[in-house]
Each structure stands twice: as C-alpha cells, then as structure tokens.
Amino acid sequence: MFTDYKNITIVGSAGSGKTTLIKHIFLQAIQIKSKIPILIELRNLNEYNGDLEKLITDKILKSKVKPSDTIFKRTLESGKFLFLLDGYDEIFSDKKQEINRQIELFVDSYSKNSFLITTRPGSGIESFPRFYDFKVCSLNDDDVIGFISKIVDEEEKKERVKQIVLDPKNSNYYEFLRNPLLLSMFIMAFENHPEIPKRKSAFYRNVFDTLYSRHDGITKNSFPREKITKLQRDDFEEVLSVFSYLTLIDGQYSFTYEYLTDVLNRVKSTSDYEFITEELIYDLHTSISILILDGFEYSFPHRSMQEYFTAVFINKLPTEKKHKAYKNLSSVLEESSTDNSFTF
C-alpha cells in the first residue's frame, strides 16, 4: 500500500472498522519488518502541553524504541517509521488549525517516513496536501457471509444468522448490517434477540441487555456472578446515560481512573443511587464489560455506545430540560468537533 501511496487518509463512518484496520496495518508492519509502526491517538493533543513532534518523541523514548532523542531524530530523518495517526475527527475545533499546522510541518520535516490518518467523514481531512483519500466501503453480501462465518462457530447458529441477515423481507435494514460494528453487535445479541430491530438504537439496547445478562448465568463453580454494587439493569443504564452525557460534554472518549472516579462521583451526588465508586467501576469493567481497559485508560467498546447512552439521557428528560440539554451538547459539539456524523 505505502509503495504506491506514501501518505494516506482512511475515511469511514462509526463502526466501519477504521481502528481494526489501523491495528492490522500496525501488526503487518511489524511482521514484514518494512518500517517501525508508531500509533498516535490524535485526541491526546487536545490537552497535551506540547506539539505533535514532542508527543511522538515522548512516546518513542518512553517505550524505548530508540534509546535517545539524538538517535531518534536521526532515524526520523532516514525515513524508518510508519506513523499511524488515529482519530483526526476527535481533535477539538479550536485546536484543529494549530494541530493541522503541526501535522503538515512534521510530515514535511520528515517526508521520508510514511503516514496514515484515520477519521470519520466531515472532519475536513480532505484538504490535507500530499495525502490520498481512501473510503471504507460497506460490506457486500459476500463480506457479510464471510464475516458471520468467521465470528460464529456453531454451524446451526451460523446458518440461522445468515438466513435472517440475507432474508429479502429484511432488505429495509440491510444498511445497518453492512456496518461491521452493528453486524457484530447483532451476532452477539442474537441468542436473546433473534430478529433485526427496525431502529438502530435497538441494536445498542439489545447489546447492552446482552452484556448485562451475559454474566447472570451460573458459572462453572455453580455460583451466579452478581454485580457487587447490587444495582439493577435500569440503574446501570441510568448511571451510564448521565455519565455519557457529562463526558461527551467534556469532549472525552477515553477516561483515566481518576477522571472516571470524578465523573461517577458527580453522577452519584446528583442521583438517589447508593454505590461505592470503586465497586461501580469494577462492575462496569468486569461484571458487564461495558467499559474496556486499554493500558491506563477506560473507554466504551466503541464511541457510538457513548453517543447512544447520551441519547438515552436526553430522551428521558422533561421537555423543557430536554431542549436545554440538547442545545448545550449541540453547542459543545459544534465548537469541539467538525465531525458531521455524530450518531447520538
């Protein structure tokens, strides 16, 4: 790929597989030993005290890919790296012009390296000079069949899923199932919800139901796994909806333990729920697996889950508060993002 196109942008909607693709490219680069892959999440620049080059330098030296700043700069100039810049759409609007300048300067200064940037549509990435745009396509029928075959092991279940997904009676919902994220969610929730919901929001509700109830069965030691906070399904949804609204207002899509604790304490102070915050974090991460721990940061399985719970929060508000909450969030999103495809 990088033989023909040195600098690439990958544009795809939520759940289209951009992050999976960039991880695949990362691993492939290691396997074929062509260039040293460096993965940078661009959202980290929003609050970072420094520029892109400093962030990359810190990451390289911290991970001990290169032993010193001098050797790293020399390797940079020789073009030994593949820089994978993930999540251009997560850069705040007020930072975008400056960060664009930093990216262009870095690319120009070390032009012998290869660069790949991922983004959702509408982020303005198309204006980047010397970058070739590639769009993530929806799955076709053959892709869907192959996807199901790889994910589902049991033959009978595999055939039932294929039959429902490809049934002409469900043609109105094909667009949902041409998205890898929504298709995988449907497969995961299939046992409890063996039908195609008419609304996309129902996919997320079904997935949350599945995640919540998945651990309610009897374990191999014959003990039911309980939620240590003693909260019920609707309680978790209520907490997650408030949490998602507050974090989306903050423009945060991944959460340190300290930030997670702080926001959940805010949720607790404005609700009637009694829980120990540390126990709630355990339940969200371990008992339900609605929050994933990657390194030192927690996040939802996909950013669109956070948007779904935010929509749940606004939807349940009284009319006058609903308008205010929606207006507040819309203003923040307009100021903090140029992404026009928010699904919430």
Short mmCIF file of C-alpha atoms in Angstrom, two decimals:
data_model
loop_
_atom_site.label_atom_id
_atom_site.label_comp_id
_atom_site.label_asym_id
_atom_site.label_seq_id
_atom_site.Cartn_x
_atom_site.Cartn_y
_atom_site.Cartn_z
CA MET A 1 0.00 0.00 0.00
CA PHE A 2 2.65 2.52 1.03
CA THR A 3 4.77 1.71 -2.01
CA ASP A 4 2.22 3.40 -4.27
CA TYR A 5 0.81 5.91 -1.79
CA LYS A 6 3.17 7.29 0.82
CA ASN A 7 0.63 9.38 2.74
CA ILE A 8 -2.90 8.05 3.17
CA THR A 9 -6.15 9.07 4.85
CA ILE A 10 -8.74 6.43 5.74
CA VAL A 11 -12.27 7.90 5.93
CA GLY A 12 -15.06 5.79 7.43
CA SER A 13 -18.22 6.12 9.49
CA ALA A 14 -18.62 4.95 13.09
CA GLY A 15 -18.10 1.21 13.34
CA SER A 16 -16.82 0.79 9.79
CA GLY A 17 -13.57 -0.78 11.01
CA LYS A 18 -11.02 2.06 10.93
CA THR A 19 -9.44 1.16 14.27
CA THR A 20 -9.37 -2.54 13.42
CA LEU A 21 -7.74 -1.72 10.08
CA ILE A 22 -5.10 0.50 11.66
CA LYS A 23 -4.25 -2.24 14.20
CA HIS A 24 -3.96 -4.73 11.33
CA ILE A 25 -1.60 -2.40 9.47
CA PHE A 26 0.43 -1.93 12.67
CA LEU A 27 0.87 -5.69 13.10
CA GLN A 28 1.59 -6.21 9.40
CA ALA A 29 4.35 -3.60 9.52
CA ILE A 30 5.96 -5.47 12.41
CA GLN A 31 5.61 -8.81 10.66
CA ILE A 32 7.16 -7.78 7.34
CA LYS A 33 9.72 -5.52 9.06
CA SER A 34 9.34 -2.75 6.49
CA LYS A 35 9.06 0.27 8.79
CA ILE A 36 8.67 0.80 12.53
CA PRO A 37 4.95 1.47 13.18
CA ILE A 38 4.09 4.20 15.69
CA LEU A 39 0.42 4.56 16.69
CA ILE A 40 -0.63 8.02 17.91
CA GLU A 41 -4.16 8.86 19.08
CA LEU A 42 -4.63 12.44 17.93
CA ARG A 43 -7.17 13.25 20.66
CA ASN A 44 -4.24 13.27 23.10
CA LEU A 45 -3.13 16.55 21.53
CA ASN A 46 -6.28 18.31 22.80
CA GLU A 47 -4.93 18.57 26.34
CA TYR A 48 -1.24 17.97 25.65
CA ASN A 49 1.29 20.55 26.75
CA GLY A 50 3.43 20.45 23.63
CA ASP A 51 3.26 19.86 19.89
CA LEU A 52 2.91 16.72 17.78
CA GLU A 53 6.66 16.17 17.47
CA LYS A 54 7.11 16.34 21.25
CA LEU A 55 4.22 13.89 21.78
CA ILE A 56 5.76 11.45 19.31
CA THR A 57 9.23 11.89 20.81
CA ASP A 58 7.91 11.26 24.32
CA LYS A 59 6.11 8.13 23.15
CA ILE A 60 9.16 6.76 21.33
CA LEU A 61 11.59 7.36 24.19
CA LYS A 62 9.14 6.15 26.84
CA SER A 63 8.56 2.88 25.00
CA LYS A 64 12.34 2.58 24.43
CA VAL A 65 12.00 2.10 20.66
CA LYS A 66 15.03 4.37 20.43
CA PRO A 67 17.43 4.96 23.35
CA SER A 68 17.93 8.71 22.96
CA ASP A 69 16.47 11.84 21.38
CA THR A 70 19.51 12.25 19.09
CA ILE A 71 19.31 8.71 17.70
CA PHE A 72 15.54 9.07 17.30
CA LYS A 73 15.89 12.29 15.26
CA ARG A 74 18.50 10.65 13.03
CA THR A 75 16.18 7.68 12.45
CA LEU A 76 13.31 10.05 11.73
CA GLU A 77 15.29 11.79 9.01
CA SER A 78 16.23 8.47 7.41
CA GLY A 79 12.53 7.50 6.99
CA LYS A 80 12.38 4.32 9.06
CA PHE A 81 8.90 4.96 10.57
CA LEU A 82 5.25 4.41 9.66
CA PHE A 83 3.15 6.91 11.62
CA LEU A 84 -0.45 5.84 12.23
CA LEU A 85 -2.43 8.91 13.38
CA ASP A 86 -5.80 7.71 14.63
CA GLY A 87 -8.96 9.78 15.17
CA TYR A 88 -8.45 13.07 13.35
CA ASP A 89 -12.16 13.81 13.92
CA GLU A 90 -11.57 13.80 17.69
CA ILE A 91 -9.41 16.93 17.58
CA PHE A 92 -11.22 19.92 19.09
CA SER A 93 -12.25 22.59 16.59
CA ASP A 94 -10.39 25.36 18.40
CA LYS A 95 -7.21 23.26 18.24
CA LYS A 96 -7.62 21.93 14.71
CA GLN A 97 -5.94 24.77 12.81
CA GLU A 98 -2.87 24.64 15.02
CA ILE A 99 -2.70 20.84 15.03
CA ASN A 100 -3.12 20.81 11.23
CA ARG A 101 -0.08 23.09 11.05
CA GLN A 102 1.86 20.75 13.34
CA ILE A 103 0.96 17.67 11.26
CA GLU A 104 1.92 19.38 7.98
CA LEU A 105 5.20 20.61 9.49
CA PHE A 106 6.04 17.16 10.85
CA VAL A 107 5.20 15.45 7.53
CA ASP A 108 7.30 17.99 5.61
CA SER A 109 10.22 17.80 8.03
CA TYR A 110 10.39 14.00 7.95
CA SER A 111 8.97 13.30 4.50
CA LYS A 112 10.86 10.02 4.00
CA ASN A 113 8.52 8.33 6.51
CA SER A 114 5.02 7.08 5.68
CA PHE A 115 1.87 8.50 7.27
CA LEU A 116 -1.69 7.25 7.67
CA ILE A 117 -4.54 9.26 9.24
CA THR A 118 -8.00 7.86 10.12
CA THR A 119 -11.16 9.94 10.54
CA ARG A 120 -14.92 9.95 10.34
CA PRO A 121 -16.46 11.78 7.33
CA GLY A 122 -16.90 15.55 7.51
CA SER A 123 -13.78 16.28 9.52
CA GLY A 124 -12.12 18.40 6.83
CA ILE A 125 -9.27 15.96 6.30
CA GLU A 126 -9.85 16.13 2.54
CA SER A 127 -7.95 19.41 2.42
CA PHE A 128 -4.67 17.83 3.51
CA PRO A 129 -1.99 18.26 0.82
CA ARG A 130 0.00 15.23 -0.42
CA PHE A 131 -2.44 12.76 1.17
CA TYR A 132 -4.53 10.30 -0.82
CA ASP A 133 -8.06 9.68 0.48
CA PHE A 134 -9.44 6.15 0.78
CA LYS A 135 -13.02 5.47 1.89
CA VAL A 136 -14.05 2.43 3.94
CA CYS A 137 -16.77 0.68 1.92
CA SER A 138 -19.83 -1.00 3.39
CA LEU A 139 -19.84 -4.79 3.48
CA ASN A 140 -21.39 -6.55 0.48
CA ASP A 141 -23.33 -9.84 0.68
CA ASP A 142 -20.20 -11.96 0.31
CA ASP A 143 -18.44 -9.89 3.00
CA VAL A 144 -21.40 -10.37 5.35
CA ILE A 145 -21.39 -14.15 4.83
CA GLY A 146 -17.63 -14.29 5.38
CA PHE A 147 -17.91 -12.09 8.48
CA ILE A 148 -20.58 -14.35 10.00
CA SER A 149 -18.60 -17.49 9.15
CA LYS A 150 -15.53 -16.17 10.96
CA ILE A 151 -17.33 -14.97 14.08
CA VAL A 152 -19.91 -17.74 14.63
CA ASP A 153 -18.54 -21.21 15.37
CA GLU A 154 -21.72 -23.23 15.79
CA GLU A 155 -22.99 -24.35 12.36
CA GLU A 156 -26.70 -24.22 13.17
CA LYS A 157 -26.47 -20.74 14.64
CA LYS A 158 -24.29 -19.62 11.73
CA GLU A 159 -26.94 -20.68 9.20
CA ARG A 160 -29.77 -19.07 11.21
CA VAL A 161 -27.90 -15.75 11.37
CA LYS A 162 -27.15 -15.84 7.64
CA GLN A 163 -30.79 -16.64 6.82
CA ILE A 164 -32.12 -13.70 8.84
CA VAL A 165 -29.47 -11.23 7.69
CA LEU A 166 -29.94 -12.08 3.99
CA ASP A 167 -33.73 -12.55 4.05
CA PRO A 168 -35.31 -10.25 1.38
CA LYS A 169 -38.02 -9.36 3.93
CA ASN A 170 -35.32 -7.57 5.93
CA SER A 171 -33.99 -5.58 2.97
CA ASN A 172 -35.05 -2.29 4.59
CA TYR A 173 -32.48 -2.90 7.31
CA TYR A 174 -29.62 -4.06 5.12
CA GLU A 175 -27.75 -0.78 5.62
CA PHE A 176 -27.46 -1.48 9.37
CA LEU A 177 -25.91 -4.87 8.78
CA ARG A 178 -23.41 -3.64 6.20
CA ASN A 179 -21.59 -1.96 9.07
CA PRO A 180 -19.13 -4.33 10.81
CA LEU A 181 -19.86 -2.88 14.27
CA LEU A 182 -23.63 -3.23 14.01
CA LEU A 183 -23.35 -6.66 12.41
CA SER A 184 -21.07 -7.93 15.19
CA MET A 185 -23.45 -6.43 17.78
CA PHE A 186 -26.40 -8.20 16.16
CA ILE A 187 -24.49 -11.52 16.20
CA MET A 188 -23.51 -11.06 19.86
CA ALA A 189 -27.12 -10.35 20.89
CA PHE A 190 -28.65 -12.95 18.57
CA GLU A 191 -29.49 -15.59 21.17
CA ASN A 192 -31.64 -13.18 23.18
CA HIS A 193 -32.83 -11.06 20.24
CA PRO A 194 -33.04 -13.23 17.09
CA GLU A 195 -34.57 -10.53 14.91
CA ILE A 196 -33.40 -7.39 13.12
CA PRO A 197 -34.59 -4.30 15.00
CA LYS A 198 -36.29 -1.61 12.95
CA ARG A 199 -34.30 1.18 14.59
CA LYS A 200 -30.56 1.47 15.04
CA SER A 201 -30.99 2.43 18.69
CA ALA A 202 -32.50 -1.00 19.29
CA PHE A 203 -29.17 -2.57 18.30
CA TYR A 204 -27.46 -0.76 21.14
CA ARG A 205 -30.22 -1.56 23.62
CA ASN A 206 -30.02 -5.24 22.68
CA VAL A 207 -26.25 -5.20 23.05
CA PHE A 208 -26.44 -3.60 26.48
CA ASP A 209 -29.07 -6.17 27.53
CA THR A 210 -26.76 -8.94 26.33
CA LEU A 211 -23.70 -7.55 28.10
CA TYR A 212 -25.71 -7.08 31.30
CA SER A 213 -27.28 -10.54 31.32
CA ARG A 214 -24.30 -12.46 29.89
CA HIS A 215 -22.80 -12.89 33.38
CA ASP A 216 -26.09 -13.65 35.12
CA GLY A 217 -25.90 -17.35 34.29
CA ILE A 218 -24.38 -19.95 36.54
CA THR A 219 -20.60 -20.04 36.46
CA LYS A 220 -18.57 -23.24 36.27
CA ASN A 221 -18.34 -23.19 40.08
CA SER A 222 -22.15 -23.15 40.27
CA PHE A 223 -22.32 -19.66 41.74
CA PRO A 224 -24.23 -16.89 39.96
CA ARG A 225 -21.97 -13.91 39.31
CA GLU A 226 -23.53 -10.89 40.94
CA LYS A 227 -22.96 -7.18 40.47
CA ILE A 228 -21.14 -6.15 43.63
CA THR A 229 -22.88 -2.75 43.67
CA LYS A 230 -26.27 -4.55 43.78
CA LEU A 231 -27.53 -2.17 41.08
CA GLN A 232 -30.13 -3.44 38.62
CA ARG A 233 -30.14 -3.23 34.83
CA ASP A 234 -32.13 0.04 34.71
CA ASP A 235 -29.89 1.54 37.40
CA PHE A 236 -26.80 0.86 35.30
CA GLU A 237 -28.47 2.38 32.26
CA GLU A 238 -29.37 5.48 34.25
CA VAL A 239 -25.82 5.90 35.58
CA LEU A 240 -24.28 5.27 32.15
CA SER A 241 -26.62 7.73 30.45
CA VAL A 242 -25.72 10.58 32.85
CA PHE A 243 -22.04 9.61 32.73
CA SER A 244 -22.06 9.59 28.91
CA TYR A 245 -23.71 13.00 28.69
CA LEU A 246 -21.20 14.56 31.08
CA THR A 247 -18.18 13.02 29.35
CA LEU A 248 -19.40 13.91 25.86
CA ILE A 249 -19.94 17.49 27.05
CA ASP A 250 -16.28 17.38 28.20
CA GLY A 251 -15.23 16.02 24.80
CA GLN A 252 -13.78 12.91 26.48
CA TYR A 253 -13.93 9.49 24.79
CA SER A 254 -11.42 7.67 26.99
CA PHE A 255 -11.08 8.04 30.74
CA THR A 256 -8.27 7.75 33.24
CA TYR A 257 -9.19 6.11 36.52
CA GLU A 258 -9.04 9.50 38.25
CA TYR A 259 -11.32 11.14 35.68
CA LEU A 260 -13.70 8.17 35.72
CA THR A 261 -13.90 8.32 39.50
CA ASP A 262 -14.50 12.07 39.48
CA VAL A 263 -17.36 11.93 36.96
CA LEU A 264 -19.05 8.94 38.64
CA ASN A 265 -18.87 10.78 41.97
CA ARG A 266 -20.64 13.69 40.26
CA VAL A 267 -23.29 11.28 39.00
CA LYS A 268 -23.74 9.86 42.50
CA SER A 269 -24.07 13.32 44.06
CA THR A 270 -26.95 14.23 41.74
CA SER A 271 -28.86 10.93 41.98
CA ASP A 272 -30.56 8.71 44.54
CA TYR A 273 -28.23 5.79 43.85
CA GLU A 274 -26.04 4.48 46.64
CA PHE A 275 -22.85 2.85 45.46
CA ILE A 276 -19.15 2.77 46.20
CA THR A 277 -17.49 4.28 43.15
CA GLU A 278 -14.64 1.76 43.07
CA GLU A 279 -17.18 -1.09 43.10
CA LEU A 280 -19.17 0.53 40.31
CA ILE A 281 -16.04 0.80 38.15
CA TYR A 282 -15.40 -2.89 38.81
CA ASP A 283 -18.93 -3.79 37.70
CA LEU A 284 -18.78 -1.62 34.59
CA HIS A 285 -15.41 -3.09 33.60
CA THR A 286 -15.63 -6.69 34.79
CA SER A 287 -19.20 -7.72 35.57
CA ILE A 288 -20.78 -6.07 32.50
CA SER A 289 -17.75 -5.27 30.33
CA ILE A 290 -19.35 -2.05 29.09
CA LEU A 291 -16.04 -0.25 29.77
CA ILE A 292 -12.81 -1.60 28.31
CA LEU A 293 -9.43 -1.01 29.95
CA ASP A 294 -6.68 -0.36 27.41
CA GLY A 295 -3.39 0.47 29.08
CA PHE A 296 -4.24 3.08 31.71
CA GLU A 297 -7.48 4.36 30.16
CA TYR A 298 -11.06 3.11 30.08
CA SER A 299 -13.39 3.53 27.12
CA PHE A 300 -16.63 2.15 25.71
CA PRO A 301 -16.32 -0.80 23.28
CA HIS A 302 -17.00 1.83 20.63
CA ARG A 303 -17.52 5.57 20.78
CA SER A 304 -21.04 5.19 19.36
CA MET A 305 -22.06 3.37 22.58
CA GLN A 306 -21.26 6.57 24.48
CA GLU A 307 -23.38 8.51 21.98
CA TYR A 308 -26.23 6.01 22.39
CA PHE A 309 -26.34 6.39 26.19
CA THR A 310 -26.18 10.18 25.77
CA ALA A 311 -29.24 10.00 23.53
CA VAL A 312 -30.98 7.86 26.18
CA PHE A 313 -30.24 10.54 28.79
CA ILE A 314 -31.66 13.39 26.70
CA ASN A 315 -34.66 11.35 25.60
CA LYS A 316 -35.77 10.72 29.20
CA LEU A 317 -35.63 14.37 30.28
CA PRO A 318 -38.77 16.51 30.66
CA THR A 319 -39.46 18.64 27.56
CA GLU A 320 -38.04 21.92 28.85
CA LYS A 321 -34.87 20.28 30.16
CA LYS A 322 -34.58 18.15 27.03
CA HIS A 323 -34.30 21.22 24.79
CA LYS A 324 -31.72 22.81 27.08
CA ALA A 325 -29.57 19.66 27.34
CA TYR A 326 -29.70 19.10 23.58
CA LYS A 327 -28.81 22.74 22.89
CA ASN A 328 -25.90 22.63 25.35
CA LEU A 329 -24.48 19.46 23.84
CA SER A 330 -25.00 20.65 20.27
CA SER A 331 -23.10 23.85 21.06
CA VAL A 332 -20.21 21.90 22.56
CA LEU A 333 -20.07 19.52 19.60
CA GLU A 334 -20.11 22.41 17.14
CA GLU A 335 -17.23 24.05 19.00
CA SER A 336 -15.21 20.92 19.72
CA SER A 337 -15.65 18.86 16.57
CA THR A 338 -16.03 19.24 12.81
CA ASP A 339 -17.39 15.70 12.61
CA ASN A 340 -20.79 15.87 10.90
CA SER A 341 -21.74 12.23 11.50
CA PHE A 342 -22.34 12.08 15.24
CA THR A 343 -24.83 9.26 15.72
CA PHE A 344 -26.22 10.29 19.09
#
